[in-house]
Short mmCIF file of C-alpha atoms in Angstrom, two decimals:
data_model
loop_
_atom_site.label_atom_id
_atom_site.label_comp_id
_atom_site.label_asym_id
_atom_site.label_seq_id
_atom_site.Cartn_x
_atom_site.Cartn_y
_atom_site.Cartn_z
CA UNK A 1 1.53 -23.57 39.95
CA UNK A 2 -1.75 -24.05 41.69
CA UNK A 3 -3.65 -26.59 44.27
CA UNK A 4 -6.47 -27.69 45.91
CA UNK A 5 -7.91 -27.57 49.04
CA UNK A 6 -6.31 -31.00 50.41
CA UNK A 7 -4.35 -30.43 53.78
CA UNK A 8 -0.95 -28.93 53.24
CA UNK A 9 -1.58 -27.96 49.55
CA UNK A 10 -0.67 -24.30 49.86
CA UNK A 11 2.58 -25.51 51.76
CA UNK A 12 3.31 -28.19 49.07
CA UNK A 13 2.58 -25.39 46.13
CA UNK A 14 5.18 -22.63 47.39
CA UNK A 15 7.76 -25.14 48.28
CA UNK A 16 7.77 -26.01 44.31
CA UNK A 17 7.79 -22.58 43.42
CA UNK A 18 10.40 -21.73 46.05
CA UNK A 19 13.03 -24.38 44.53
CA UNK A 20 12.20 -23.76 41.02
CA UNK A 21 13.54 -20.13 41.93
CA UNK A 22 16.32 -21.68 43.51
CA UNK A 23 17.18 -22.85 40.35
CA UNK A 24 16.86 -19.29 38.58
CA UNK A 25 13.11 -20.70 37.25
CA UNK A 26 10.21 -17.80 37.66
CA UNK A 27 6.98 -19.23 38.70
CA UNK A 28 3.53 -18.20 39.03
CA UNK A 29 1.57 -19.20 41.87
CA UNK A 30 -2.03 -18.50 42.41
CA UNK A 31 -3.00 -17.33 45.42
CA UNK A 32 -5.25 -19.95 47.18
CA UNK A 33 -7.00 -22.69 45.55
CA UNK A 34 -8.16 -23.09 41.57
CA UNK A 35 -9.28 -25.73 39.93
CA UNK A 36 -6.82 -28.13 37.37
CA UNK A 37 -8.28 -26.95 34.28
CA UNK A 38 -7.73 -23.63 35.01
CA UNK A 39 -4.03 -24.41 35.60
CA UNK A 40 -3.90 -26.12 32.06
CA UNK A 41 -5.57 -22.86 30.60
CA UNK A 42 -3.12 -20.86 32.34
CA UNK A 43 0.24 -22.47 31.12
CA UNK A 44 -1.33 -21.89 27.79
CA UNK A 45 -2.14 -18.10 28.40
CA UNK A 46 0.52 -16.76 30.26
CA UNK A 47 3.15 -18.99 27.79
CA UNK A 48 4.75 -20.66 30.19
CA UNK A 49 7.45 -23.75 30.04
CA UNK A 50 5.33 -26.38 32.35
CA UNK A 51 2.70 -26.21 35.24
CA UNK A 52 2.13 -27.95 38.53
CA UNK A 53 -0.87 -28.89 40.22
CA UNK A 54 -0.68 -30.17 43.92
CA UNK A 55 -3.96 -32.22 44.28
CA UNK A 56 -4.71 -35.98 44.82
CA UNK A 57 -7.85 -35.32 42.79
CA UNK A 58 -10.40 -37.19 44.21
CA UNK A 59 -8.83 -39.16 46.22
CA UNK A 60 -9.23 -39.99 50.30
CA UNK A 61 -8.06 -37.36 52.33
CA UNK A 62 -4.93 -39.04 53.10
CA UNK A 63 -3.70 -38.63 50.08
CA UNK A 64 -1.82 -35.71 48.24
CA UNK A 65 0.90 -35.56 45.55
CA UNK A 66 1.33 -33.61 42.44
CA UNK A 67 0.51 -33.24 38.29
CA UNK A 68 2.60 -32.29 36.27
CA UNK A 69 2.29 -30.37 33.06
CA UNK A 70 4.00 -29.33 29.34
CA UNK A 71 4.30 -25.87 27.76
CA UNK A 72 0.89 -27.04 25.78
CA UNK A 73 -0.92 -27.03 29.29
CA UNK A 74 -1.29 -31.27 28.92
CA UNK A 75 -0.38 -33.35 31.61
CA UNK A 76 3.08 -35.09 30.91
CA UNK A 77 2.66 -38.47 28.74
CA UNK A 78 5.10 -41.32 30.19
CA UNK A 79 7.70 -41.04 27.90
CA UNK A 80 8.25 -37.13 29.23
CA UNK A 81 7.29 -38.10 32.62
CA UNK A 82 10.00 -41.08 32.92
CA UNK A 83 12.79 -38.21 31.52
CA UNK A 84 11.44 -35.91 35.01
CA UNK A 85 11.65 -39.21 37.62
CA UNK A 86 15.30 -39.86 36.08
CA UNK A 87 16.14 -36.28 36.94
CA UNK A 88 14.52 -36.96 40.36
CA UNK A 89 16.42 -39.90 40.94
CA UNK A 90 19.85 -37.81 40.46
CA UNK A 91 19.38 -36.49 43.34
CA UNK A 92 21.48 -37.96 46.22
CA UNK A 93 19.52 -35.79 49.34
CA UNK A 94 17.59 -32.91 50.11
CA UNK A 95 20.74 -30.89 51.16
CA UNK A 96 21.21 -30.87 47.48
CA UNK A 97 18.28 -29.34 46.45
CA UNK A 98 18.16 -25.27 46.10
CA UNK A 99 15.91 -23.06 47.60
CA UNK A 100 15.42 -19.37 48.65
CA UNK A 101 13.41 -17.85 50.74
CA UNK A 102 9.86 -16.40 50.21
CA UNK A 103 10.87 -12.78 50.23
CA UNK A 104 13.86 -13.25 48.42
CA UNK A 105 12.19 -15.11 45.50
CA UNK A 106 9.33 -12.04 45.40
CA UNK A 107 12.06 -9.64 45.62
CA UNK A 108 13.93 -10.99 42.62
CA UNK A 109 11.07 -11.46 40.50
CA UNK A 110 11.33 -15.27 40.41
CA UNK A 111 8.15 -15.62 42.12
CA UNK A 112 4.84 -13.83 40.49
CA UNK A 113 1.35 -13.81 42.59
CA UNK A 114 -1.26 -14.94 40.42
CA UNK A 115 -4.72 -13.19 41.06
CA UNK A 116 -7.76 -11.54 39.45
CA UNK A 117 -6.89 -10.80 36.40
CA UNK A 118 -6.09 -14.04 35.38
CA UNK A 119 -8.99 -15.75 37.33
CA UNK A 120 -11.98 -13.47 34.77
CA UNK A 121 -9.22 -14.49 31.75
CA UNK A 122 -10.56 -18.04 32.56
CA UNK A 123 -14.33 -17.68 33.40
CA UNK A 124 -14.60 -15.09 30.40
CA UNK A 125 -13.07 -18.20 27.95
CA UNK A 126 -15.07 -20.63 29.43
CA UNK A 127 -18.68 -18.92 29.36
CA UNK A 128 -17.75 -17.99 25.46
CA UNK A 129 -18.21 -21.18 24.65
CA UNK A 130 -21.66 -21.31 25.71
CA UNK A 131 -23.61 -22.67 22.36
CA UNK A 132 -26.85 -20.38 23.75
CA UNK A 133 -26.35 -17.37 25.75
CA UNK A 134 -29.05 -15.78 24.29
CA UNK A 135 -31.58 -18.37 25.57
CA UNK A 136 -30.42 -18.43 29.39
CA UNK A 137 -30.27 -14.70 29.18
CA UNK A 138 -33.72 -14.81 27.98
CA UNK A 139 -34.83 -16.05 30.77
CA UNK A 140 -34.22 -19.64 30.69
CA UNK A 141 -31.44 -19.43 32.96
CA UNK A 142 -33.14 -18.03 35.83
CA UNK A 143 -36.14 -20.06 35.41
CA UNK A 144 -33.79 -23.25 35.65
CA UNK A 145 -33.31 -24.05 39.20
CA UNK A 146 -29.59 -25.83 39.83
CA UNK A 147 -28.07 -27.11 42.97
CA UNK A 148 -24.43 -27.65 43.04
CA UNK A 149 -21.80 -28.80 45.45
CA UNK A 150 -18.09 -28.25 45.15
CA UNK A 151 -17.31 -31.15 47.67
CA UNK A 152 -15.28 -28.68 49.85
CA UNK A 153 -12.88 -28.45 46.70
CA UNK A 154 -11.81 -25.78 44.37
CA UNK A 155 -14.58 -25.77 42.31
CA UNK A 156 -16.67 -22.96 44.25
CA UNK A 157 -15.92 -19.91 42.95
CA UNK A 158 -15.18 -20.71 39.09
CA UNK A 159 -18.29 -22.72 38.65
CA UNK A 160 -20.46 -20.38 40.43
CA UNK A 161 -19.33 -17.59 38.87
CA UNK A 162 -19.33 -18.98 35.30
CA UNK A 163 -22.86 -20.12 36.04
CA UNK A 164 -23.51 -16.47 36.57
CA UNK A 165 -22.31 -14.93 34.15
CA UNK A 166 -23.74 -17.29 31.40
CA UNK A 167 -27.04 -16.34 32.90
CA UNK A 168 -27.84 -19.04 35.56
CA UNK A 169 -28.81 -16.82 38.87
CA UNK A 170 -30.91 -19.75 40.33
CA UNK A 171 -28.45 -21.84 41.63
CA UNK A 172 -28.45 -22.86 45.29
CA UNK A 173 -24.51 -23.98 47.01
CA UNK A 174 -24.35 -27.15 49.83
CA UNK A 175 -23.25 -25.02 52.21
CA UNK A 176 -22.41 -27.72 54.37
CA UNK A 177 -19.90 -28.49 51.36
CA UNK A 178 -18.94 -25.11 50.15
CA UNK A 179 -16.01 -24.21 52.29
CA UNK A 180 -12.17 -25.94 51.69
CA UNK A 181 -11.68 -28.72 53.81
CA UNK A 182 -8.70 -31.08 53.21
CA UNK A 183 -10.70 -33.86 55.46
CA UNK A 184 -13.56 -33.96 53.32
CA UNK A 185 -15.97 -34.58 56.48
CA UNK A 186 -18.91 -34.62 54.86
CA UNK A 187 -18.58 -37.39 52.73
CA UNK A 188 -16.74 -40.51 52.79
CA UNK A 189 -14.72 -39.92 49.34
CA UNK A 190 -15.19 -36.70 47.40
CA UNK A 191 -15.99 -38.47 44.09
CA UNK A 192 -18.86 -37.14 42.19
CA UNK A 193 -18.81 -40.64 40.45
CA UNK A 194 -20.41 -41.65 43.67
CA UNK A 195 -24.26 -41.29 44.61
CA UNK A 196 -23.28 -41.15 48.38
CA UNK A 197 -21.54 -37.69 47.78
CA UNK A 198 -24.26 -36.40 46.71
CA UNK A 199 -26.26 -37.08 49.81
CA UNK A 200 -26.54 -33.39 50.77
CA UNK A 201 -27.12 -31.86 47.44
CA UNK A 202 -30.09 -34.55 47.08
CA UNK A 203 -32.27 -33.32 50.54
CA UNK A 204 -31.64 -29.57 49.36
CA UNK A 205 -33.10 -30.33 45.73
CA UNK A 206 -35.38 -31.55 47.37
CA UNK A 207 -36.24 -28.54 49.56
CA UNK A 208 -35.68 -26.07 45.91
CA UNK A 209 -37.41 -28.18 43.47
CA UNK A 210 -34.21 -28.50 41.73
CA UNK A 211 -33.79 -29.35 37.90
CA UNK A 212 -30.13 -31.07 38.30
CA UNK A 213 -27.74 -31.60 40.53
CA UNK A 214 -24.15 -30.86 40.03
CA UNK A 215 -20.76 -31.78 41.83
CA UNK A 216 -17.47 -31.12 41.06
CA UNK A 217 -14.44 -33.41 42.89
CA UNK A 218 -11.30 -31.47 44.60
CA UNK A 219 -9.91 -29.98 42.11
CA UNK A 220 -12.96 -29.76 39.76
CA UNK A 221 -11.36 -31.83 36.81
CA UNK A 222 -14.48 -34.18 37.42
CA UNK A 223 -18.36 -33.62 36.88
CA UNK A 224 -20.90 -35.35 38.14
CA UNK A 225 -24.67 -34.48 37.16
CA UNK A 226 -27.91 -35.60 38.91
CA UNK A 227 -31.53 -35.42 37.07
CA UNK A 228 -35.13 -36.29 37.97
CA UNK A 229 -36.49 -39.17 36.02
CA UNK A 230 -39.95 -40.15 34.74
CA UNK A 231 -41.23 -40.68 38.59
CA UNK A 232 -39.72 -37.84 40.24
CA UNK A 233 -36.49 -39.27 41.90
CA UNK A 234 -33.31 -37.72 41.46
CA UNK A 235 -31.38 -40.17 39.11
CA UNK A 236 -27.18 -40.39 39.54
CA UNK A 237 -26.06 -40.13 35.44
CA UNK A 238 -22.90 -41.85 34.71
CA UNK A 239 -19.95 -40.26 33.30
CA UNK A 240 -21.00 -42.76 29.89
CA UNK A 241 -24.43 -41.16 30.13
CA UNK A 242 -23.58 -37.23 30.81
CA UNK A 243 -20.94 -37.53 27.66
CA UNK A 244 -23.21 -38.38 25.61
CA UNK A 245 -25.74 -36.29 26.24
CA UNK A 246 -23.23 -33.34 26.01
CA UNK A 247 -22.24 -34.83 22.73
CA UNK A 248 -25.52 -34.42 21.20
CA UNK A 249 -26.22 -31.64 22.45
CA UNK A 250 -23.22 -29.83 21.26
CA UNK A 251 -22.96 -31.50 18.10
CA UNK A 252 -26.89 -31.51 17.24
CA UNK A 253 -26.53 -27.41 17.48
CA UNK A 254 -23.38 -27.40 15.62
CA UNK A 255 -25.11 -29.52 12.86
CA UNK A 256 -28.22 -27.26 13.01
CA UNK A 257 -26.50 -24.21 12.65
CA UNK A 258 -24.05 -25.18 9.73
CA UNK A 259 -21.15 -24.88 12.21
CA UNK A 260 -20.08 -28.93 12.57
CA UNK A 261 -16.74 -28.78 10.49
CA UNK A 262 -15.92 -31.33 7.99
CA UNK A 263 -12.85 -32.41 10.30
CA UNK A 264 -14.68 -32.16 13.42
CA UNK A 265 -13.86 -35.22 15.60
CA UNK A 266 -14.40 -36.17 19.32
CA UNK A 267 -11.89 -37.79 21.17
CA UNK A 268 -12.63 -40.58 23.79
CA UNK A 269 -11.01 -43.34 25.91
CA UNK A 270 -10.98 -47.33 24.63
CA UNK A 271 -12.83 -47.68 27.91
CA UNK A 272 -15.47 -45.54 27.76
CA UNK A 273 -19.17 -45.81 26.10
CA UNK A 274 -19.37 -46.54 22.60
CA UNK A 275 -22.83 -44.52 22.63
CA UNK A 276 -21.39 -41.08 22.80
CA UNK A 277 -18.86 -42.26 19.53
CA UNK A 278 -22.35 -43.33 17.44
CA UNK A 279 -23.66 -40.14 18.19
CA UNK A 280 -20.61 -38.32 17.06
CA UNK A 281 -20.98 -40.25 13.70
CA UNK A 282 -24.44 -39.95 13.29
CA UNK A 283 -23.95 -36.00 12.94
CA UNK A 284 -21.00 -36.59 10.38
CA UNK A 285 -18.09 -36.11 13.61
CA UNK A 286 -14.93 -38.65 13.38
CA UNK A 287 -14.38 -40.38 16.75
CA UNK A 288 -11.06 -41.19 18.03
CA UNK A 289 -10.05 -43.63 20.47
CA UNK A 290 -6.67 -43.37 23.33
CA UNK A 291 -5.59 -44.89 25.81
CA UNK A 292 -7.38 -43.99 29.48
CA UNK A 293 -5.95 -40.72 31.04
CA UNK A 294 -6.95 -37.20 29.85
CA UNK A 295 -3.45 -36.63 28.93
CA UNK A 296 -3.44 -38.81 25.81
CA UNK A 297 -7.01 -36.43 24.54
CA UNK A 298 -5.06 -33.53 25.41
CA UNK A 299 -2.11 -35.08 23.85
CA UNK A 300 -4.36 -35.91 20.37
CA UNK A 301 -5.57 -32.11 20.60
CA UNK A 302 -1.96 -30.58 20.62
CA UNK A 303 -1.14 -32.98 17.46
CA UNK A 304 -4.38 -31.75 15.36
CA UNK A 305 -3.45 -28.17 16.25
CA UNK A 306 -0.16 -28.83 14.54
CA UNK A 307 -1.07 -30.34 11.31
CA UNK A 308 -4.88 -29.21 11.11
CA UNK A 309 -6.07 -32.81 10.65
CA UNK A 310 -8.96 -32.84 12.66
CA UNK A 311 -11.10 -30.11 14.70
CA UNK A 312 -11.34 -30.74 18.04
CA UNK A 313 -14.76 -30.38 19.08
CA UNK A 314 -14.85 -32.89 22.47
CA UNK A 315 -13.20 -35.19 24.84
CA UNK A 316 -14.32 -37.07 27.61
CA UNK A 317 -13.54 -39.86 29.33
CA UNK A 318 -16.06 -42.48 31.60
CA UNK A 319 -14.49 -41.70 34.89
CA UNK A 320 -16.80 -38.00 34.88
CA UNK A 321 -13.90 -35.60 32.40
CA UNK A 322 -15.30 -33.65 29.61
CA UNK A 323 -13.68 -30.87 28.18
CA UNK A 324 -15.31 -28.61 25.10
CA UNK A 325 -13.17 -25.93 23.50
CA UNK A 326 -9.30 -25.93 22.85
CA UNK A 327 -8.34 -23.27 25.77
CA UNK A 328 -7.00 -26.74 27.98
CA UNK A 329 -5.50 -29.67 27.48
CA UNK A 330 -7.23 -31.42 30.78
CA UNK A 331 -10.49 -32.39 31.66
CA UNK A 332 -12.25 -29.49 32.75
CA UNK A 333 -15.25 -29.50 35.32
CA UNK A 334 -15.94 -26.17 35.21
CA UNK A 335 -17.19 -26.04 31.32
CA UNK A 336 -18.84 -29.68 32.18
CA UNK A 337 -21.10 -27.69 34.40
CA UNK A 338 -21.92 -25.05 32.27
CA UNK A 339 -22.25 -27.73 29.47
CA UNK A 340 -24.57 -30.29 31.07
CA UNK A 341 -26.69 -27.64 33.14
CA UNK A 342 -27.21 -25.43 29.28
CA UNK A 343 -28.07 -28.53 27.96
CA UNK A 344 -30.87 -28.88 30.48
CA UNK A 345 -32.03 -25.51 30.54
CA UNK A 346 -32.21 -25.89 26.70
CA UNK A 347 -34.34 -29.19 26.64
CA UNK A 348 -36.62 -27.72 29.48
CA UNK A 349 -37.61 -25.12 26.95
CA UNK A 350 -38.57 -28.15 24.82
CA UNK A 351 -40.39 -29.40 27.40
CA UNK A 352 -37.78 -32.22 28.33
CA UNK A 353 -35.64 -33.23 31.07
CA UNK A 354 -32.33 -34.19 30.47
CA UNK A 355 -33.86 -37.86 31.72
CA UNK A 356 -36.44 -37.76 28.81
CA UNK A 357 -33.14 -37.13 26.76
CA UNK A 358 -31.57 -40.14 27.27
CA UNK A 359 -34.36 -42.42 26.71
CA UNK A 360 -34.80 -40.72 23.40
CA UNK A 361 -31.50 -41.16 22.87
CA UNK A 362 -31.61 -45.23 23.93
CA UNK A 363 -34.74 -45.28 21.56
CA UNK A 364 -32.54 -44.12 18.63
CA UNK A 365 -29.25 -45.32 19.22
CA UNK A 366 -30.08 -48.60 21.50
CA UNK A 367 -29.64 -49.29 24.89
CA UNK A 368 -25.85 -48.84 26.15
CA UNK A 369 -25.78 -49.76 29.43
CA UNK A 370 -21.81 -50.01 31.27
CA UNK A 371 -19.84 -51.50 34.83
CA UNK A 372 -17.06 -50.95 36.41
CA UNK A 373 -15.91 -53.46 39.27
CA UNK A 374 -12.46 -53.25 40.96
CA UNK A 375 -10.28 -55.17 43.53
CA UNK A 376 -7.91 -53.87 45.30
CA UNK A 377 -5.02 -55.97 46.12
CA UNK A 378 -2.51 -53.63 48.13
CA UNK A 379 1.22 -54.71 48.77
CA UNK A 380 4.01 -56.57 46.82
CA UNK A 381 1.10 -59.95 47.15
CA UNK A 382 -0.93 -57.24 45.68
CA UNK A 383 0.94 -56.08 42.67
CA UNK A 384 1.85 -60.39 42.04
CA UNK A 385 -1.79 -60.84 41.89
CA UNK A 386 -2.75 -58.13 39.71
CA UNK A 387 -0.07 -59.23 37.86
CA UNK A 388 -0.96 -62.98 37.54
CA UNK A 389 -4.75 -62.74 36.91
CA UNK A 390 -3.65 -60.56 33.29
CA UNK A 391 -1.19 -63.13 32.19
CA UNK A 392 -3.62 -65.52 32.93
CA UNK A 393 -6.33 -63.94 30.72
CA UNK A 394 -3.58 -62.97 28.19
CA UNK A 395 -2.36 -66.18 27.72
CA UNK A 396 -5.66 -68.17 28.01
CA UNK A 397 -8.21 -65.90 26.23
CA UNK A 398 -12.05 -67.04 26.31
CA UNK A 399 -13.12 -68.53 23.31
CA UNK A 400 -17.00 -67.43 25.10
CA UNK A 401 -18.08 -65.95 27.87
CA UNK A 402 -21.79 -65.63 29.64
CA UNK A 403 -22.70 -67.51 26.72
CA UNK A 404 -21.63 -65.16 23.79
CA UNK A 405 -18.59 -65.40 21.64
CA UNK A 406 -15.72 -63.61 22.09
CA UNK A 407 -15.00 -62.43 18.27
CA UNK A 408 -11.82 -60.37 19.36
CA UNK A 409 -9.32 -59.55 21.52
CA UNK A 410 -6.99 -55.93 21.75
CA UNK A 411 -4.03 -56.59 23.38
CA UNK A 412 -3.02 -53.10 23.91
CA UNK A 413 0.59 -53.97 25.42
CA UNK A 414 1.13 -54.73 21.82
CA UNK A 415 1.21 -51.03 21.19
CA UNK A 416 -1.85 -51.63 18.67
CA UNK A 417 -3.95 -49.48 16.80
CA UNK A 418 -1.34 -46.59 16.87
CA UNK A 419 -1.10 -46.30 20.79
CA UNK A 420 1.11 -46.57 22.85
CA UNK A 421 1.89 -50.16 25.02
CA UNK A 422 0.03 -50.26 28.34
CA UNK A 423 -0.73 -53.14 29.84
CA UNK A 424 -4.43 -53.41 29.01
CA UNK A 425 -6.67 -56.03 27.58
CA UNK A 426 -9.80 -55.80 25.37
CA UNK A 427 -12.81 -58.85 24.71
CA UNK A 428 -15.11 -57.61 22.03
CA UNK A 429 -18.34 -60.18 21.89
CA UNK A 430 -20.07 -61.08 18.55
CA UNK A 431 -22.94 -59.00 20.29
CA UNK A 432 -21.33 -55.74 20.34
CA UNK A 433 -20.93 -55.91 24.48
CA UNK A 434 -17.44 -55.53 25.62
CA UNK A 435 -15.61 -56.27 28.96
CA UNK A 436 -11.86 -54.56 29.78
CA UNK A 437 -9.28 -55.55 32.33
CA UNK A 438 -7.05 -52.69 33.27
CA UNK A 439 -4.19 -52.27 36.16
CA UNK A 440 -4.95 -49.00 37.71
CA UNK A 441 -2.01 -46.32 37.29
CA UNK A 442 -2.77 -44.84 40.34
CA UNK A 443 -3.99 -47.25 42.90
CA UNK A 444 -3.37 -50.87 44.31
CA UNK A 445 -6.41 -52.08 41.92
CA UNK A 446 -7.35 -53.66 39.27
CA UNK A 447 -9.90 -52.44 37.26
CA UNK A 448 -12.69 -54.52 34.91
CA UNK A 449 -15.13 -52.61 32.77
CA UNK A 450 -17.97 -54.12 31.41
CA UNK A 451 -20.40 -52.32 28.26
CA UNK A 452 -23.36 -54.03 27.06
CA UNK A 453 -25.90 -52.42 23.60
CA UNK A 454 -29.46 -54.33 23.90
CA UNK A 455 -32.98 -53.03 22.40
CA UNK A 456 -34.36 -52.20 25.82
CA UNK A 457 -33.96 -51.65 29.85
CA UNK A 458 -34.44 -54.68 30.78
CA UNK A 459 -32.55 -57.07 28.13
CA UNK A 460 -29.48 -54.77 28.83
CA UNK A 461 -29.62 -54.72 32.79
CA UNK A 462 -29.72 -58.94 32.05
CA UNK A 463 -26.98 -59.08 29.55
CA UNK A 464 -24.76 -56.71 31.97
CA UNK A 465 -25.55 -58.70 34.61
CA UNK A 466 -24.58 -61.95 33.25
CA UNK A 467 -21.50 -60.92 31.69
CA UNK A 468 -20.28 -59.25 35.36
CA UNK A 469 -20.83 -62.20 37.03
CA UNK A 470 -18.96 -64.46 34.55
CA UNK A 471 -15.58 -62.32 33.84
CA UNK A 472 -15.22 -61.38 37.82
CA UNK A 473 -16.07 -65.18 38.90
CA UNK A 474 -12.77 -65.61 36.71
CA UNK A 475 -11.66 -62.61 38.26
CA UNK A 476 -11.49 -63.45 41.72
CA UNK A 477 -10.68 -67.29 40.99
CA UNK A 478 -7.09 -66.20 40.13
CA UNK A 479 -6.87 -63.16 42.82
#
C-alpha cells in the first residue's frame, strides 16, 4: 500500500492496511509518500496478491480516492474491478467491517513497514535502464543543466535521486514546490499537462540557464517536459510530442546497437499520436493499439510475458504516461524523467536540443499536430447530455466534416478490433487527420480529441483549427 501527498492520504493508507489485517491479510505499507509506479514495481518484487494506491492523481485538491492493483502490479481492468465493487456492495454498514488496531496488527505481523531497502530496489531498477550511463557519467550529465518540480507530490525524492545516480548532479528543485502539500497552493491544478504549473520552474530556468524543464503530477505517474526552442523560449511539449521523441530515441539506439528485437513492439492508446507508432515502424518495432487507461498497456505487457509474442519495449499514452522497461505495469514518471532528460543530454552532445529534435523529426515523418477540448457537464442533466450528444453522433455519423471526408468510423462499443466495449467513437478522414469523442471515466466530461498530419507548421495549425471548430460547433449544438 502506498499514497501521495493529498490531505488525509497517510490516514486513508493505514486504514486499508488496518482492515485488510482484520481480515487475517498482511500488508505492506510504506512509510510516507512514493510515487504509483513504484507501488506497481513493488507488488511485483515483494510477490504480493494486489496493491493499493491512495491518490487522486492529478486531480484538484478536493479530491482523493484510491487505485487498485493485481498480483502483476497492473491496475485492475473492469471486468476484475466490477468483481471488487460487488464485494463492496455486500456490505450492509461499517459495523461490519473488521479492523484491529495499529499495534496489534504490527504485533502480529499482519502489518510490515516498508522502508529503505525497498526504496534503492526501485531507483537501482530504474537507472539500469538508462540506454547511456557511460555518456552522462562522462560528463554529459553534469554539463546538462535540469530544473524539475515535483508539484508538492511524491515525486521528490525518487526522481532526484535517480537523476543522481544516473549521473545528472546539475539539477536545480522549485523549492517553492518541493515540499508535500495536499492543497497544492502553488498552482491551480497540479497537472504537468498544463503550462500554468510550470510557472515557477519557468522564472528559475530562467535564472540557471536551464536545458529542460521537468514536472512530475502527485503521485508522479505523469511527466511533463519543457525545452527551449529555435528563439530561446521555453516551449511546453505535449505528452504526443515527448513520446515520440522517447520513442526514437530509445528505439534509434536499440536499432544502432543490434539490440531492437525482432518482436519488439510499443504499445499505445487509440487516442494518442499516430507519430510516435510511424516511428516505431520505421525502426522495424510492431505498434499496438488499447483502449485509453494505462491499465490495458500494462494489461498487453502481462499477456506478452506469458506467451512471448511480442517484447515490450514502450508504452505511453497522450495524457503525459510513459513507461520503458517491464519492472511495472503503470505509467511511470520517474523513468519518463530519466528518459526524456538522457535523451537531451544525448542530443546536446550532438549539438541539438530536444526542440531541434522534433522538427527533424516533423521533417521526416510529417507534421502531427493534436487537440484535446472537453466539456464538463456535471449532474444527472450532465451525464443525459453526455449521453445524448454520442448517440447523436453514433447514429448520425458525418459523411464530411471541415470539408474532408470521413472514410471511417470505429465504433469501439462494438468491442472491435479485439478490445474490449467502451463507449468510444472514432472518425478517420481520407486525409489521415482524426477526431475522437470519449466520455471521461473519471470526471463529469466529455472528452474530443482532434490529430491532424500536414507537410508543414502552418498547413497543420490550419487543418487543426478547422476541424476543432467544426466537430465542437456540433459538439456544443447538442450539449
Amino acid at each position: 500500500i502506498a499514497h501521495d501527498s493529498r490531505n488525509f492520504s497517510p490516514e486513508f493508507a493505514l486504514e486499508a492496511a488496518l482492515v485488510l489485517a482484520g481480515n487475517g491479510v498482511k500488508a505492506y505499507l510504506f512509510k510516507g509518500l512514493r510515487p504509483t509506479p513504484q507501488l506497481s514495481f513493488a507488488v511485483r518484487a515483494l510477490g504480493a496478491t494486489s496493491g493499493i494506491v491512495v491518490t487522486a492523481s492529478h486531480n484538484p485538491p478536493e479530491y482523493n480516492g484510491y487505485k487498485a492493483y493485481g498480483s502483476d502490479g497492473c491496475q485492475l481492468v473492469p471486468e476484475d474491478a466490477e468483481q471488487v465493487i460487488a464485494a463492496i456492495q455486500q456490505v450492509s454498514g461499517f459495523d461490519k467491517v473488521l479492523r484491529i488496531s495499529q499495534q496489534e496488527a504490527e504485533a502480529s505481523g499482519l502489518l510490515i513497514w516498508l522502508g529503505d531497502q525497498e526504496d534503492q530496489d526501485y531507483v537501482n531498477t530504474v537507472v539500469s535502464h538508462s540506454l547511456n550511463s557511460d555518456l552522462l557519467k562522462s560528463g554529459a550529465g553534469a554539463e546538462f543543466s535540469v530544473v524539475y518540480t515535483p508539484l508538492h507530490g511524491a515525486g521528490n525524492m525518487p526522481v532526484r535521486h535517480v537523476l543522481a545516480q544516473a549521473g545528472f548532479t546539475n539539477v536545480h528543485v522549485v523549492a517553492q514546490q518541493e515540499q508535500p502539500d495536499g492543497y497544492f497552493s502553488t498552482v491551480k491544478s497540479p497537472n504537468p499537462e498544463e503550462r500554468e504549473a510550470f510557472t515557477l520552474a519557468i522564472e528559475l530556468a530562467h535564472q540557471v540557464g536551464a536545458d529542460i524543464i521537468v514536472g512530475t503530477d502527485p503521485d508522479c505517474d505523469r511527466m511533463g517536459a519543457v525545452v527551449r526552442n529555435n528563439e530561446g523560449e521555453y516551449v511546453v511539449l505535449s505528452g504526443n510530442q515527448s513520446g515520440a521523441i522517447m520513442v526514437h530515441y530509445l528505439l534509434s539506439t536499440l536499432k544502432e546497437r543490434g539490440q531492437l528485437p525482432d518482436n519488439g513492439v510499443v504499445v499505445k492508446t487509440i487516442v494518442t499520436s499516430e507519430m510516435g507508432a510511424d516511428i516505431a515502424r520505421h525502426y522495424g518495432a510492431g505498434v499496438v493499439n488499447t483502449l485509453t487507461g494505462f491499465k490495458y498497456i500494462g494489461e498487453k505487457m502481462t499477456q506478452y510475458e506469458k506467451t512471448g509474442e511480442h517484447s515490450f519495449l514502450f508504452g505511453y499514452e497522450e495524457s503525459y504516461g510513459y513507461l520503458a522497461g517491464t519492472y511495472a505495469r503503470d505509467k511511470d514518471a520517474v523513468i519518463a524523467s530519466l528518459y526524456i532528460c538522457e535523451a537531451a543530454a544525448y542530443y546536446k552532445s550532438k549539438g541539438k536540443t530536444l526542440y531541434d529534435v522534433l522538427l527533424e523529426l516533423y521533417a521526416q515523418f510529417g507534421t502531427y499536430l493534436e487537440h484535446l477540448e472537453s466539456r464538463t457537464l456535471k449532474g444527472i442533466d450532465g451525464v443525459q447530455q453526455i449521453t445524448s450528444i454520442m448517440e447523436n453522433w453514433r447514429n448520425h455519423p458525418p459523411v464530411e466534416i471541415a470539408g474532408t471526408a470521413v472514410g471511417k468510423v470505429l465504433d469501439y462499443s462494438l468491442g472491435i478490433d479485439g478490445l474490449p466495449r467502451e463507449n468510444v467513437l472514432k472518425y478517420m478522414l481520407q486525409d489521415g487527420s482524426w477526431f475522437c469523442l470519449r466520455p471521461s471515466g473519471t470526471e463529469p466530461k466529455i472528452k474530443v480529441y482532434f490529430a491532424v498530419r500536414s507537410n508543414n507548421q502552418n498547413e497543420a495549425t490550419d487543418a487543426l483549427k478547422r476541424l476543432t471548430q467544426a466537430v465542437m460547433a456540433r459538439v456544443d449544438n447538442k450539449a
